[in-house]
Protein backbone atom coordinates (compact mmCIF):
# COMPACT_ATOMS: atom_id res chain seq x y z
CA MET A 1 1.18 -60.82 11.45
CA THR A 2 -0.87 -63.92 10.09
CA ARG A 3 -3.27 -64.99 13.01
CA PRO A 4 -4.28 -68.28 12.87
CA HIS A 5 -7.84 -67.72 12.04
CA THR A 6 -7.14 -65.86 9.08
CA CYS A 7 -5.23 -68.88 7.82
CA LEU A 8 -8.40 -70.68 7.97
CA LEU A 9 -10.08 -68.44 6.11
CA LYS A 10 -7.90 -68.67 3.11
CA ILE A 11 -7.92 -73.03 3.29
CA ARG A 12 -11.48 -72.72 3.41
CA LEU A 13 -12.38 -70.00 1.30
CA GLY A 14 -9.93 -69.57 -1.08
CA PHE A 15 -7.22 -66.44 -2.08
CA LYS A 16 -9.88 -64.65 -3.46
CA HIS A 17 -12.63 -64.50 -0.64
CA SER A 18 -9.43 -63.78 2.48
CA LEU A 19 -8.87 -60.30 0.61
CA THR A 20 -12.42 -59.11 1.29
CA LEU A 21 -12.66 -60.85 5.01
CA ARG A 22 -8.60 -58.79 6.23
CA ARG A 23 -10.20 -55.87 4.66
CA ARG A 24 -13.57 -56.09 5.66
CA HIS A 25 -11.32 -57.24 8.87
CA LYS A 26 -9.16 -54.19 9.01
CA ARG A 27 -12.34 -51.95 8.75
CA LEU A 28 -14.08 -53.53 11.95
CA SER A 29 -10.66 -53.08 14.17
CA ARG A 30 -10.09 -49.18 12.71
CA LYS A 31 -13.97 -49.18 13.10
CA LEU A 32 -13.71 -50.72 16.82
CA GLU A 33 -10.67 -48.55 17.84
CA ASN A 34 -12.81 -45.10 16.75
CA VAL A 35 -15.05 -46.51 19.36
CA ARG A 36 -12.64 -47.12 21.83
CA LYS A 37 -11.35 -44.11 21.39
CA SER A 38 -14.71 -41.99 21.43
CA THR A 39 -15.49 -43.79 24.64
CA THR A 40 -12.39 -43.02 26.55
CA ARG A 41 -13.21 -39.14 25.57
CA VAL A 42 -16.36 -38.91 26.61
CA ALA A 43 -15.36 -40.61 29.85
CA ASN A 44 -12.07 -39.28 30.51
CA PRO A 45 -12.93 -35.36 29.15
CA THR A 46 -9.23 -34.19 30.81
CA ASN A 47 -8.18 -33.21 27.24
CA ARG A 48 -10.99 -30.73 26.68
CA ILE A 49 -11.43 -29.53 30.73
CA ASP A 50 -7.65 -28.87 30.08
CA ARG A 51 -8.42 -26.98 27.20
CA THR A 52 -10.81 -24.80 28.15
CA LYS A 53 -8.56 -24.03 31.53
CA ARG A 54 -5.52 -22.97 29.27
CA VAL A 55 -7.34 -20.70 27.32
CA LYS A 56 -9.24 -18.86 30.32
CA ASP A 57 -5.80 -18.84 31.91
CA ALA A 58 -4.31 -17.22 28.53
CA LYS A 59 -7.49 -15.08 28.63
CA ASN A 60 -6.60 -14.21 32.55
CA GLU A 61 -3.34 -13.50 31.61
CA ALA A 62 -3.58 -10.95 28.90
CA GLN A 63 -6.40 -9.42 30.46
CA ARG A 64 -3.13 -8.59 33.61
CA GLU A 65 -0.67 -7.50 31.27
CA ILE A 66 -3.33 -4.63 29.88
CA GLU A 67 -3.95 -3.77 32.81
CA GLU A 68 -0.67 -3.74 33.78
CA TYR A 69 -0.23 -2.05 30.57
CA ARG A 70 -2.72 0.87 31.14
CA LYS A 71 -1.70 1.99 33.89
CA GLN A 72 2.22 2.26 33.10
CA LYS A 73 0.35 4.72 30.04
CA GLU A 74 -0.81 6.58 32.46
CA GLU A 75 1.37 7.06 35.41
CA GLU A 76 3.75 8.31 32.41
CA PHE A 77 1.68 10.89 30.95
CA LYS A 78 1.11 12.22 35.09
CA LYS A 79 4.61 12.21 34.78
CA PHE A 80 4.19 13.91 31.43
CA GLU A 81 1.31 16.51 32.20
CA ALA A 82 3.27 17.45 35.63
CA GLU A 83 6.28 17.96 33.97
CA HIS A 84 4.11 20.49 31.56
CA ALA A 85 1.11 21.79 33.51
CA SER A 86 3.73 23.30 35.72
CA GLY A 87 5.06 26.37 32.94
CA ASN A 88 0.58 26.19 33.07
CA LYS A 89 0.11 27.25 36.47
CA LYS A 90 2.53 29.69 36.65
CA ALA A 91 0.46 31.35 33.73
CA GLU A 92 -2.26 30.55 34.64
CA GLU A 93 -1.79 32.37 38.26
CA ASP A 94 0.19 35.38 35.70
CA ALA A 95 -3.10 36.36 33.91
CA ASN A 96 -5.56 35.79 37.23
CA LYS A 97 -4.00 38.64 39.12
CA ASP A 98 -3.89 40.07 36.03
CA ALA A 99 -7.77 40.19 35.80
CA GLU A 100 -8.00 40.31 39.52
CA ALA A 101 -6.15 43.98 39.01
CA GLN A 102 -8.06 44.99 36.24
CA LEU A 103 -11.41 44.09 38.14
CA LYS A 104 -9.99 46.59 41.41
CA ALA A 105 -10.12 49.21 39.00
CA ILE A 106 -13.65 48.51 37.06
CA ASP A 107 -14.47 49.13 41.01
CA GLU A 108 -13.22 52.19 41.90
CA ALA A 109 -13.79 53.64 38.01
CA GLY A 110 -17.40 52.17 39.38
CA LYS A 111 -17.30 53.53 42.86
CA GLN A 112 -15.98 57.79 41.29
CA LYS A 113 -18.30 58.31 38.31
CA GLY A 114 -21.27 55.35 39.30
CA ASN A 115 -23.09 58.59 40.34
CA LYS A 116 -22.80 60.29 37.29
CA VAL A 117 -23.35 57.38 35.07
CA VAL A 118 -26.16 56.47 36.57
CA GLN A 119 -27.84 60.07 35.88
CA ASP A 120 -26.49 60.26 32.44
CA LEU A 121 -28.48 56.93 31.90
CA VAL A 122 -32.07 58.18 33.55
CA LYS A 123 -31.76 61.66 31.42
CA ALA A 124 -31.16 60.22 28.06
CA VAL A 125 -34.41 57.76 28.51
CA THR A 126 -36.23 60.54 29.60
CA GLU A 127 -34.93 63.49 28.17
CA VAL A 128 -35.63 62.20 24.15
CA GLU A 129 -35.13 64.73 21.12
CA PRO A 130 -36.71 62.79 18.54
CA GLU A 131 -34.34 64.12 15.52
CA VAL A 132 -35.22 63.21 11.54
CA PRO A 133 -32.66 60.32 9.81
CA GLU A 134 -30.88 62.08 6.65
CA GLN A 135 -31.81 59.01 4.63
C-alpha cells in the first residue's frame, strides 16, 4: 500500500533514499505500535489480574480436591480398621480375662501363704549361716 507522502519522497530523494525512509518508517511504526500496546497493558492490566485470579482459583480448587481425597482415604482407613480390629478386641478381652484370673490366684496364694513367706524372709535375714566357697 503506497501512501501519497511516500511517493513524494521517492521523487524528491531518489530510489535509494526512499528505501531507507521506508525502513525507518516501518521501524517507527512498529515502535509506535509497541508503545500503544504497552500503554494499554499499563492502563488496563486486566490480563494480568485475570491470570493471577485464574492461578489462585486453580490453587484453591486443587487444595479442595486434596482435602476431599484425604477425607475419603481417612474414611476408608477407619472402615478397614473397624473390620480388622473386631478380632483384636475379642483377643484382647480374652487376654484380660486370663490376666484377671491369674491375678486372683496370686492374691489368694498371698493370703494363704503370705505370713509364712514373711517369716521365712525375716529368718533368712536375721539368721545368717556363713559358708566358705569351694573355689
